[in-house]
mmCIF file of C-alpha atoms in Angstrom:
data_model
loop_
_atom_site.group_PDB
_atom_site.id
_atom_site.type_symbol
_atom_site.label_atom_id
_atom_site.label_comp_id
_atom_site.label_asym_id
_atom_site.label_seq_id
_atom_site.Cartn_x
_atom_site.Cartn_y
_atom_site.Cartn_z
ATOM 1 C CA UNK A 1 86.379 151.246 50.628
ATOM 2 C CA UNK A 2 82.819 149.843 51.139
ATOM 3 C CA UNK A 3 84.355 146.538 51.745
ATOM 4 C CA UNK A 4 87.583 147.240 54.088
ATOM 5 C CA UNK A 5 84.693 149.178 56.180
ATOM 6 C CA UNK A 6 82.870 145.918 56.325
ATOM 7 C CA UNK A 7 85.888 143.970 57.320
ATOM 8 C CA UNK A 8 86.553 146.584 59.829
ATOM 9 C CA UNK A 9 83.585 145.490 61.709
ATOM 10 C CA UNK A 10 83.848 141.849 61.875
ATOM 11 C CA UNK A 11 85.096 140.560 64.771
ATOM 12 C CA UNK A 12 89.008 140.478 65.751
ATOM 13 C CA UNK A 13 90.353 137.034 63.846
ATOM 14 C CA UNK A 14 88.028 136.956 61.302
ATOM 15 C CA UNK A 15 89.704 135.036 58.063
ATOM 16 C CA UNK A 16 86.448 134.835 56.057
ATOM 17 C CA UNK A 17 82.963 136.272 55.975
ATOM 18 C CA UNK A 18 80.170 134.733 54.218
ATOM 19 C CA UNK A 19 77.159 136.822 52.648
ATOM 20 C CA UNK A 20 74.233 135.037 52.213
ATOM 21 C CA UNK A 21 71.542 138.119 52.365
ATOM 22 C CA UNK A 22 70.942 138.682 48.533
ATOM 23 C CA UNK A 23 70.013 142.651 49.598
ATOM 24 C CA UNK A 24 73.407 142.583 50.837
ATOM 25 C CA UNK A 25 75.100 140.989 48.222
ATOM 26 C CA UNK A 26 73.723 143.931 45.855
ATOM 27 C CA UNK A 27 75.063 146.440 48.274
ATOM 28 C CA UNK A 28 78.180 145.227 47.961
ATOM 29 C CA UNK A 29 78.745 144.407 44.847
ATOM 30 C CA UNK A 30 75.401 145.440 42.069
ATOM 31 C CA UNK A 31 74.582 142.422 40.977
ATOM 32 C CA UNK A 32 70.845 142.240 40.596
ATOM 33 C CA UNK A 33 70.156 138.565 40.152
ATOM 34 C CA UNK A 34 68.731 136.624 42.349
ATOM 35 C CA UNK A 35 71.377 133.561 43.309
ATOM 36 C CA UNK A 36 74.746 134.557 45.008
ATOM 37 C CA UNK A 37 76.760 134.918 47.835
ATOM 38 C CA UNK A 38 80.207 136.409 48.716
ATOM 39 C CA UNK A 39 82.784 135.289 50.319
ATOM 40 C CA UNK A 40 84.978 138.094 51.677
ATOM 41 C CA UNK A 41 88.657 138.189 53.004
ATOM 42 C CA UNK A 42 91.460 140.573 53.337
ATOM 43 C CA UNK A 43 92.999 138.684 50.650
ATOM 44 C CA UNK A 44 90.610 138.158 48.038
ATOM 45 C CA UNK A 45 86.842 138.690 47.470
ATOM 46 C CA UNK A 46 84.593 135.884 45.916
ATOM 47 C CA UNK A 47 81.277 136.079 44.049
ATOM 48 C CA UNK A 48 80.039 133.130 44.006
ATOM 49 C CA UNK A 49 76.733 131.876 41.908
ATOM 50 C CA UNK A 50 75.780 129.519 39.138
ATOM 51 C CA UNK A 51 75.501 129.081 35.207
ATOM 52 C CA UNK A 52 72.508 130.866 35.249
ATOM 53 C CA UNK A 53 73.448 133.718 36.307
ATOM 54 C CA UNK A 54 77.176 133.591 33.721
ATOM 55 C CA UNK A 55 76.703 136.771 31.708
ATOM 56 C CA UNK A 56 74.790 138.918 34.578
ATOM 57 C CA UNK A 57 77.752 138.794 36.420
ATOM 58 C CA UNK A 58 80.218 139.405 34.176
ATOM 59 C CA UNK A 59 78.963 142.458 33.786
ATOM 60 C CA UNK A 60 77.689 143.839 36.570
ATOM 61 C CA UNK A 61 80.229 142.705 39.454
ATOM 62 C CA UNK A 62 83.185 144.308 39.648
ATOM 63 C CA UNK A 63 86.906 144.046 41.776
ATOM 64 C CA UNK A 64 85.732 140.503 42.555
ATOM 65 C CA UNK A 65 86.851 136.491 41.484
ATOM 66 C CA UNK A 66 83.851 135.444 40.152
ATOM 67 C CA UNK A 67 82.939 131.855 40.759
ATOM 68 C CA UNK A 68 80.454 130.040 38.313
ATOM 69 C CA UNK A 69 79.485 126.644 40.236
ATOM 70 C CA UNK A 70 79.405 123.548 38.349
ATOM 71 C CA UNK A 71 78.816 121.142 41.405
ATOM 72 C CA UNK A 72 77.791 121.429 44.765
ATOM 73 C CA UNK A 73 78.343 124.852 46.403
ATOM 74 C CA UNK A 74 79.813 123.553 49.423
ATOM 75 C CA UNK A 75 82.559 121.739 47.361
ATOM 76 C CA UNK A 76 83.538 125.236 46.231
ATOM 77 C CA UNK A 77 83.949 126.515 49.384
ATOM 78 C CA UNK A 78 85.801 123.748 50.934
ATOM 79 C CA UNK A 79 88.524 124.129 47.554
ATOM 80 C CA UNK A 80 88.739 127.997 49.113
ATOM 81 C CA UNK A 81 88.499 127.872 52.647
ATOM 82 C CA UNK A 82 91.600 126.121 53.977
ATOM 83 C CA UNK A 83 91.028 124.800 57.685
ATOM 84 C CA UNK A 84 91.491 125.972 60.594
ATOM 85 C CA UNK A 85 90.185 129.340 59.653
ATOM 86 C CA UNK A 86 87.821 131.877 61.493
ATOM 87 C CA UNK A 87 84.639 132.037 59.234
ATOM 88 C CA UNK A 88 81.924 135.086 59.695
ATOM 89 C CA UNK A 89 78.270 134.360 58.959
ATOM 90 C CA UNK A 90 74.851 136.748 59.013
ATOM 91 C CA UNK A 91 73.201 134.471 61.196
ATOM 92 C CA UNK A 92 69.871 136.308 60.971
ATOM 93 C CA UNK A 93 70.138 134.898 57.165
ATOM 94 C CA UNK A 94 71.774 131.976 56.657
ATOM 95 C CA UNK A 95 69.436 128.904 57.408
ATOM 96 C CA UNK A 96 70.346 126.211 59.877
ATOM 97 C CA UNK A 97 70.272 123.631 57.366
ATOM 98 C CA UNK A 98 73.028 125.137 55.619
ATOM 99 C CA UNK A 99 74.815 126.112 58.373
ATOM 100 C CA UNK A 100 74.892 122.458 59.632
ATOM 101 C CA UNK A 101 76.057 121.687 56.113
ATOM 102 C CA UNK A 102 78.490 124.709 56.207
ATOM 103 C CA UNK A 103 79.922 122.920 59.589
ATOM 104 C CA UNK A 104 80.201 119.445 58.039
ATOM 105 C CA UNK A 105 82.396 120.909 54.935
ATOM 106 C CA UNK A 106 84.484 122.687 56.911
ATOM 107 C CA UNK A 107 85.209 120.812 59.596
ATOM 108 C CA UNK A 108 88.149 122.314 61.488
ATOM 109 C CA UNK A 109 86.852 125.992 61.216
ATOM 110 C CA UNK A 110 85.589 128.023 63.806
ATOM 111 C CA UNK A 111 82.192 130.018 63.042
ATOM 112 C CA UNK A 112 81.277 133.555 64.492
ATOM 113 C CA UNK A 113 77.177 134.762 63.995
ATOM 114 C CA UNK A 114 76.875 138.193 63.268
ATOM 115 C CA UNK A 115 73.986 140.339 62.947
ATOM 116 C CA UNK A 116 73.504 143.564 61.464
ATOM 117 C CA UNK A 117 76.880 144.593 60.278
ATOM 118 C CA UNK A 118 75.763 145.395 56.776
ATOM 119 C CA UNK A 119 72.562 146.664 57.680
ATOM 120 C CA UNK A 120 74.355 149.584 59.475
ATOM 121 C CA UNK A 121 76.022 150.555 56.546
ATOM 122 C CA UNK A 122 73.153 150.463 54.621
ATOM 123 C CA UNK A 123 71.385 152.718 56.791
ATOM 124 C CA UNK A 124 73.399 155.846 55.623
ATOM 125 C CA UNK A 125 72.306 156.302 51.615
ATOM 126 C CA UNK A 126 74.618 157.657 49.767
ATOM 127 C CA UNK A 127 73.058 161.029 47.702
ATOM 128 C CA UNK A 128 72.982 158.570 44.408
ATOM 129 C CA UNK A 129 70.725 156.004 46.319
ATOM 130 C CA UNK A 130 68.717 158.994 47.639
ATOM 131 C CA UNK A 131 67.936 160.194 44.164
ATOM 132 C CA UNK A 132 67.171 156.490 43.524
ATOM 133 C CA UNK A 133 64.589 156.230 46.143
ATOM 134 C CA UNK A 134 63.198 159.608 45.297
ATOM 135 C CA UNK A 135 62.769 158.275 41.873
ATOM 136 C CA UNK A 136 60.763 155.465 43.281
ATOM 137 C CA UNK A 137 58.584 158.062 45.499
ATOM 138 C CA UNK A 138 57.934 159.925 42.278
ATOM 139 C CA UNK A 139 56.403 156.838 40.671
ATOM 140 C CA UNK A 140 54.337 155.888 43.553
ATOM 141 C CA UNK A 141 53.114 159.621 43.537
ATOM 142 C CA UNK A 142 52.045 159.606 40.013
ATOM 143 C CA UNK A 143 50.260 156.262 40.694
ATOM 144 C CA UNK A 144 48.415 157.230 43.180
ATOM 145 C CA UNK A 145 47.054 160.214 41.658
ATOM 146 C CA UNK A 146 46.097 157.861 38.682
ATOM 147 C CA UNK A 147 44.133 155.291 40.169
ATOM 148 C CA UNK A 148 41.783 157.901 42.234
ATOM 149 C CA UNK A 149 39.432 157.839 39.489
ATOM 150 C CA UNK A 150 39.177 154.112 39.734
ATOM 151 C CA UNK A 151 38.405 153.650 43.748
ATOM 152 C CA UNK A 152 34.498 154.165 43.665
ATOM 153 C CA UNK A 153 31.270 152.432 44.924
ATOM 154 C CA UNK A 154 30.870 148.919 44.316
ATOM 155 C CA UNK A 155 34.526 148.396 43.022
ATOM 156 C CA UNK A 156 36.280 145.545 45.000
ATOM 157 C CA UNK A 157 39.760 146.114 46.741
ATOM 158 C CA UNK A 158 41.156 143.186 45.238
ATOM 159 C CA UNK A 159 40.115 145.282 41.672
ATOM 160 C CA UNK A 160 41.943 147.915 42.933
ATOM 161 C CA UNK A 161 44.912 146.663 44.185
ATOM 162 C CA UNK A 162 45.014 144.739 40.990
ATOM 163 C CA UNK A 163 44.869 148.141 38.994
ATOM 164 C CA UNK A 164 47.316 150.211 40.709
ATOM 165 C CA UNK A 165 50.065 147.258 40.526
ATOM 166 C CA UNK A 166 49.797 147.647 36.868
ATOM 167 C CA UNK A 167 49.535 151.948 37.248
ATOM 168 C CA UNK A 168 52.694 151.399 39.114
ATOM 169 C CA UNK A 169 54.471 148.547 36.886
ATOM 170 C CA UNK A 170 53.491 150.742 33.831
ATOM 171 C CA UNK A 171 54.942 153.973 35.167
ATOM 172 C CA UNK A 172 58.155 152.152 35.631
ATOM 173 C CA UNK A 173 58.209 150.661 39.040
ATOM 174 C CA UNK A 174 60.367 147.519 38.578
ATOM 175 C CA UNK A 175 59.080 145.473 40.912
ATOM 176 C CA UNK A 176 56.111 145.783 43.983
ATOM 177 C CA UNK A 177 58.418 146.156 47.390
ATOM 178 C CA UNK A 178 55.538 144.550 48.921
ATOM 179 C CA UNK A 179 51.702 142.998 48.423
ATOM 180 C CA UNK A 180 49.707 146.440 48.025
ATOM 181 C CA UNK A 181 47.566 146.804 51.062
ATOM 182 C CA UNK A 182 43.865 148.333 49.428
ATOM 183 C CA UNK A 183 40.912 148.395 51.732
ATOM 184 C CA UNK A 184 37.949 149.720 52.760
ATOM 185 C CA UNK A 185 35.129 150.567 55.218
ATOM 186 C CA UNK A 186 36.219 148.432 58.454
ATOM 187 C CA UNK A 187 38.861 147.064 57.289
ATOM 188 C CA UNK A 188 40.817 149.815 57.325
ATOM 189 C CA UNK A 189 41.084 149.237 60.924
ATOM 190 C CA UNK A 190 43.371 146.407 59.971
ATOM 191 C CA UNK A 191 47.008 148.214 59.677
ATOM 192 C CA UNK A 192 48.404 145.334 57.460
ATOM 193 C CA UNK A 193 45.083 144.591 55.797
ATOM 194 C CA UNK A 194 44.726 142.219 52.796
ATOM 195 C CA UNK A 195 42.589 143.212 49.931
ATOM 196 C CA UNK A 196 39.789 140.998 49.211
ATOM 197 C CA UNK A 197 36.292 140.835 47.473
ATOM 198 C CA UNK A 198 34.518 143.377 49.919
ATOM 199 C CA UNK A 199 32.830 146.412 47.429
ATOM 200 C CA UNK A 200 33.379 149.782 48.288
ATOM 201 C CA UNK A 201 30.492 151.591 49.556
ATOM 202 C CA UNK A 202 29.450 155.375 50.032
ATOM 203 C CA UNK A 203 30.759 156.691 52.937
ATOM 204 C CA UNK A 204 33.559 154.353 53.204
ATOM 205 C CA UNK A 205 36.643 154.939 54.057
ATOM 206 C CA UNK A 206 39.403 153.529 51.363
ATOM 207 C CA UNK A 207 42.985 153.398 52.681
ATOM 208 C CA UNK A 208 46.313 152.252 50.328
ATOM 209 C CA UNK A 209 49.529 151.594 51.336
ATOM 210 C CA UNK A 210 51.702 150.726 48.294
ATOM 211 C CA UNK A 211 55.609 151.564 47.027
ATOM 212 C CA UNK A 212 57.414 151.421 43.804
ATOM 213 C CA UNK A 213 60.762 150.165 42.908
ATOM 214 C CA UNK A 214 63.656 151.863 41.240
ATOM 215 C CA UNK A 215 66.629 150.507 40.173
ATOM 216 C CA UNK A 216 66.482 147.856 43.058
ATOM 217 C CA UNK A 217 65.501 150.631 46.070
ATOM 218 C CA UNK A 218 61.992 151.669 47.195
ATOM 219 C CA UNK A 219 59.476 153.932 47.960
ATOM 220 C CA UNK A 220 56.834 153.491 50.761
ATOM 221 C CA UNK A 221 53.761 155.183 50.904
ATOM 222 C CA UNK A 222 49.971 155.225 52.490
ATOM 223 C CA UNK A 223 47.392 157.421 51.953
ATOM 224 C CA UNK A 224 43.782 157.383 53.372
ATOM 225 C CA UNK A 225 40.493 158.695 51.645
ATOM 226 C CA UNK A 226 36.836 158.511 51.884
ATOM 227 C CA UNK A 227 34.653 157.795 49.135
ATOM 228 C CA UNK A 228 31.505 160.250 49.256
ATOM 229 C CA UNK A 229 30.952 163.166 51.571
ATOM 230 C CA UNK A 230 32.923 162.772 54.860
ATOM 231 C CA UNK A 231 31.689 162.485 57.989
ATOM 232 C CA UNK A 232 32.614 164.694 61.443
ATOM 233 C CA UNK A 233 34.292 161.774 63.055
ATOM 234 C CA UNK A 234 36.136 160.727 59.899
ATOM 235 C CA UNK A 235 37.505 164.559 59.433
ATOM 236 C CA UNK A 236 38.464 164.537 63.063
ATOM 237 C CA UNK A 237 40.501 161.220 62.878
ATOM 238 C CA UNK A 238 42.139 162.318 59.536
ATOM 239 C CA UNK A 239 43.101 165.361 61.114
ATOM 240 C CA UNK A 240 44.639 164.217 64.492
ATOM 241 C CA UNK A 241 47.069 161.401 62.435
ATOM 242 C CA UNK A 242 47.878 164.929 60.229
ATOM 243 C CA UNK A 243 48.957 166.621 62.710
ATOM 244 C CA UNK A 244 50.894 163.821 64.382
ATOM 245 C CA UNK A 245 52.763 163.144 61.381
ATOM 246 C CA UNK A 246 53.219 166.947 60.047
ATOM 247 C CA UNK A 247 54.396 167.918 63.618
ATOM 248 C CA UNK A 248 56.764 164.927 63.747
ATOM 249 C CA UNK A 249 58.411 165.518 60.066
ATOM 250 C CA UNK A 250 59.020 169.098 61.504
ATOM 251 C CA UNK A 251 60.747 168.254 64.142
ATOM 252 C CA UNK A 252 63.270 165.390 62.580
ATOM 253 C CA UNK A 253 66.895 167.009 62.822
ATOM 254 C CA UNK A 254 70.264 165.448 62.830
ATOM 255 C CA UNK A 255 71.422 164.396 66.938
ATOM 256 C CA UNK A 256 67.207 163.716 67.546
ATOM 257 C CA UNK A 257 66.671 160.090 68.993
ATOM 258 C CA UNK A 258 64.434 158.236 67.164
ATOM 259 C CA UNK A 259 62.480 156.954 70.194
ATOM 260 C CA UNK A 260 61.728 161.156 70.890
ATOM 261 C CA UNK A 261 60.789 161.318 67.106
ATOM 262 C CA UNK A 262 58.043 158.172 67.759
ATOM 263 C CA UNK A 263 56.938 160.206 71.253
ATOM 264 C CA UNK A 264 56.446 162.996 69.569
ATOM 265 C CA UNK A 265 53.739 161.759 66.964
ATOM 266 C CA UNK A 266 52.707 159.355 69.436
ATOM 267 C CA UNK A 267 52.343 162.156 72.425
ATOM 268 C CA UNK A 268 49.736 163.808 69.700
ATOM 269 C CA UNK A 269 47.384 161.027 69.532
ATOM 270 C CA UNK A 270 47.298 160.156 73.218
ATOM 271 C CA UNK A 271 46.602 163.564 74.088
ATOM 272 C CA UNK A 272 43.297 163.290 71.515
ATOM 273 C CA UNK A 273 42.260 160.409 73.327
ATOM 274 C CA UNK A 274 43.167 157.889 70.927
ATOM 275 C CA UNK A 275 46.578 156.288 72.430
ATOM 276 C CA UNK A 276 45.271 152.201 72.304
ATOM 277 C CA UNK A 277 44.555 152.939 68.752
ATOM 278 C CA UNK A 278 48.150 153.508 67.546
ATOM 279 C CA UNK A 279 50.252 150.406 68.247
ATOM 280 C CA UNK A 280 52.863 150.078 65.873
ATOM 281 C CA UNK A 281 55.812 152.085 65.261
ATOM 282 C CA UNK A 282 56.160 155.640 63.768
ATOM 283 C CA UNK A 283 58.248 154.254 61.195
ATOM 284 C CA UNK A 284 61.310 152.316 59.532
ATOM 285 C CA UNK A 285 63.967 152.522 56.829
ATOM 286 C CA UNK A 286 63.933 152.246 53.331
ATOM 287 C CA UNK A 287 66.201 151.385 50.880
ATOM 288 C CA UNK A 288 66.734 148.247 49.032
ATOM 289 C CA UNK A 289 64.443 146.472 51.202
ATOM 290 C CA UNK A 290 61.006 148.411 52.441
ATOM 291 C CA UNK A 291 61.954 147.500 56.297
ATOM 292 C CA UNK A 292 65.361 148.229 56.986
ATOM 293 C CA UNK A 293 66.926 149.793 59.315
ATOM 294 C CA UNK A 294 66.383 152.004 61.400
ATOM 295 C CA UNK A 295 63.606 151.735 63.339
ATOM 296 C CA UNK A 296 61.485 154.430 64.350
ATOM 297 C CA UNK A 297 59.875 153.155 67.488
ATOM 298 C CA UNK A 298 60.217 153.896 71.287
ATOM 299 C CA UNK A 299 62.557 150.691 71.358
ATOM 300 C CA UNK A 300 65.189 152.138 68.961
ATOM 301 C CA UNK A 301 68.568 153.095 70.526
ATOM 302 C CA UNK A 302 69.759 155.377 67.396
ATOM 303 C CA UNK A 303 69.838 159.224 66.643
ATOM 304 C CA UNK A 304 68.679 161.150 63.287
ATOM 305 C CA UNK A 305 71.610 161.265 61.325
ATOM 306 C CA UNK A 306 72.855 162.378 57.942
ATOM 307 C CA UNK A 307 71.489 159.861 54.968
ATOM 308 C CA UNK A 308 68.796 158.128 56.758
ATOM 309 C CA UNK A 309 65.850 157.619 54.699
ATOM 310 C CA UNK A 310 62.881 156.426 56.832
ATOM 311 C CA UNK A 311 58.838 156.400 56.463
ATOM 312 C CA UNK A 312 56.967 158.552 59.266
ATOM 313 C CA UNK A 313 53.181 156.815 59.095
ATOM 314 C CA UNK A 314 51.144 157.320 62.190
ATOM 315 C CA UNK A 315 47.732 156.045 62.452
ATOM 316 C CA UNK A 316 44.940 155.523 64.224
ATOM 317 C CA UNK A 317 42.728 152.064 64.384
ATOM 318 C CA UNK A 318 39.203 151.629 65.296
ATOM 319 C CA UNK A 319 37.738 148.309 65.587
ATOM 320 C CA UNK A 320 34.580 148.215 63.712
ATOM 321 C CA UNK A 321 35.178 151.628 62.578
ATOM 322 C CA UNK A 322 38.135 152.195 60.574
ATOM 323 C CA UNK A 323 41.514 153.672 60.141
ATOM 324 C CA UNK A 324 43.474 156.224 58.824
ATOM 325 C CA UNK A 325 47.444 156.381 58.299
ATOM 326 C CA UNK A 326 49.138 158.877 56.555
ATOM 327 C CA UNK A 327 53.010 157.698 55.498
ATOM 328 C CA UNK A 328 55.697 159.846 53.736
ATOM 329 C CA UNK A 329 59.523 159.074 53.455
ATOM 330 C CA UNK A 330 61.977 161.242 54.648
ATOM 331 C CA UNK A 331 65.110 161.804 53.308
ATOM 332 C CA UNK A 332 67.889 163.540 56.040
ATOM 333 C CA UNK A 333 70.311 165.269 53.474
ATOM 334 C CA UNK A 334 71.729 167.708 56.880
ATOM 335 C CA UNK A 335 70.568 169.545 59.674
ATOM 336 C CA UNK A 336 68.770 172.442 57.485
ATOM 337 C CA UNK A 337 67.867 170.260 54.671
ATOM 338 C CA UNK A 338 64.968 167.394 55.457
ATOM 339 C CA UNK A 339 63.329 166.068 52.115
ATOM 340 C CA UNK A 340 60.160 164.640 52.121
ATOM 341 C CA UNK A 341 60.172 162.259 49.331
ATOM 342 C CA UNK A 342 56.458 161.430 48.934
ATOM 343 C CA UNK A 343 54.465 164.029 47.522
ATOM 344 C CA UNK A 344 50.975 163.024 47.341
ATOM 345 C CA UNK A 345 48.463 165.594 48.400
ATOM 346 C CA UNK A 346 47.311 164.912 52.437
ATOM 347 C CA UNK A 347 46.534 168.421 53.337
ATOM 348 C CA UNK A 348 42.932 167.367 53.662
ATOM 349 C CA UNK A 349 41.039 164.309 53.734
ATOM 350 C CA UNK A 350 40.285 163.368 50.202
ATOM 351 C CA UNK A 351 36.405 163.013 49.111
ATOM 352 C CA UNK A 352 36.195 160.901 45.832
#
């Protein structure tokens, strides 16, 4: 079914499609490896990847002919692909090296860029990849709640960062769905921050943004705490990106447009008097990847609906000061039910 929906959408006189996007050659199919691509018709289906990859395969792709190639993979399509055909690619993937390449072998076929076809399928998680992200929320939680005792004065971030990656790994997150962002004092002004040798001082500010992997699909998570006492201004910012992000998980229900869900959170801050210092969007999806759609931004076109799983993570960004974000994921299971995944406490700014 998952594939005759993606055939669906191609356009009309489509003979082949080509996946390239390993993310979305696991969607389709489970295989977890890291070489393949899929060839897809309403004929017959092709998995297509090499000797390393023999016995993976074999057991984790299903309802497909599965290809091991031997020579060149171009020669393998060109003994499939009969010209003239219409031939489907995910141009936001597949790089223009190969495509020339792909032109040159198949001379005779017509080729049709698409974007985004898979992507909106992916979108909607099924309950079983919502449990599979909530799995991967529940590891990040535990993490985070383990490495507390480690973020103190004079520790570096990159010592941090270092430790929770191995918190996480050991707590059985498969994989890091990105670099984890640790920082500290001023630099947590920096949304996508890079941890370095800077040492943690009293007073300081310490924000982490980090995730955790399950079975190939992620969790996404930041939380922002001071090390010491905290100070007036630091309580006030906490509490204004709080309240931006509490007011905006209330209000998520199926039918909402995303770009009124961003306003909303965003609306907040502006009216504290802090509107230059939240520039990026209120969030994005997870899933397999850690930015996928949809977008939760005042550019976004789509509505709330059933079996999106998105982050909501407003901040605020001080030059020379600091920042604070506080980031949850959401799970929409219907229009009474809205799961936050994430768990960590947030209530009030944590003093370590």
């Amino acid at each position: 079914m998952k594939i005759k929906n993606i055939l669906r959408k191609l356009p009309q006189g489509t003979d082949y499609f080509i996946v390239t996007n390993l993310k979305n050659v696991r969607f389709i199919t489970g295989f977890t490896g890291d070489w393949a691509i899929v060839l897809l018709s309403k004929r017959k289906n092709y998995f297509i990847t090499d000797a390393r990859f023999t016995e993976q395969a074999q057991k984790e792709v299903e309802g497909f002919h599965i290809i091991i190639i031997k020579k060149n993979f171009m020669e393998n399509l060109k003994s499939l692909i009969k010209p003239p055909k219409t031939i489907a690619f995910e141009a936001d993937n597949l790089r223009y090296e190969s495509f020339i390449n792909l032109k040159k072998t198949l001379k005779g076929c017509k080729f049709i860029p698409t974007s985004g076809i898979i992507s909106e399928f992916r979108m909607i998680k099924t309950a079983e990849e919502i449990k599979k992200i909530a799995r991967a929320a529940r590891i990040a939680d535990r993490s985070f709640s383990e490495i507390l005792p480690y973020i103190r004065v004079g520790v570096r971030e990159i010592e941090i960062a270092a430790e929770f990656e191995y918190i996480l790994r050991k707590n059985g997150s498969s994989g890091h769905p990105f670099s984890t962002i640790a920082i500290t004092s001023t630099n947590t002004s920096l949304p996508h921050g890079q941890p370095g040798m800077r040492k943690i001082k009293k007073g300081d500010l310490f924000l982490l943004d980090f995730g955790a992997t399950y079975k190939g699909y992620v969790s996404d998570m930041t939380r922002t705490v001071v090390v010491g006492k905290a100070t007036k201004k630091q309580k006030e910012i906490y509490s204004i990106v709080l309240k931006a992000q509490t007011t905006a998980i209330e209000s998520v229900k199926i039918g909402l447009k995303l770009s009124d869900l961003d306003k909303i959170a965003r609306d907040i801050i502006k009216d504290a008097g802090y509107e230059k210092n939240f520039g990026h969007s209120l969030g994005h999806g997870i899933g397999l990847e850690v930015h996928e759609e949809p977008l939760v931004s005042f550019r976004s076109k789509k509505k709330v609906q059933k079996g999106m799983v998105f982050t909501v993570e407003p901040g605020i960004y001080i030059p020379r000061w600091g920042g604070v974000r506080i980031e949850d994921d959401i799970a929409v299971i219907d229009n009474t039910s809205i799961k936050i995944l994430t768990k960590s406490p947030k209530k009030e700014l944590i003093e370590l």
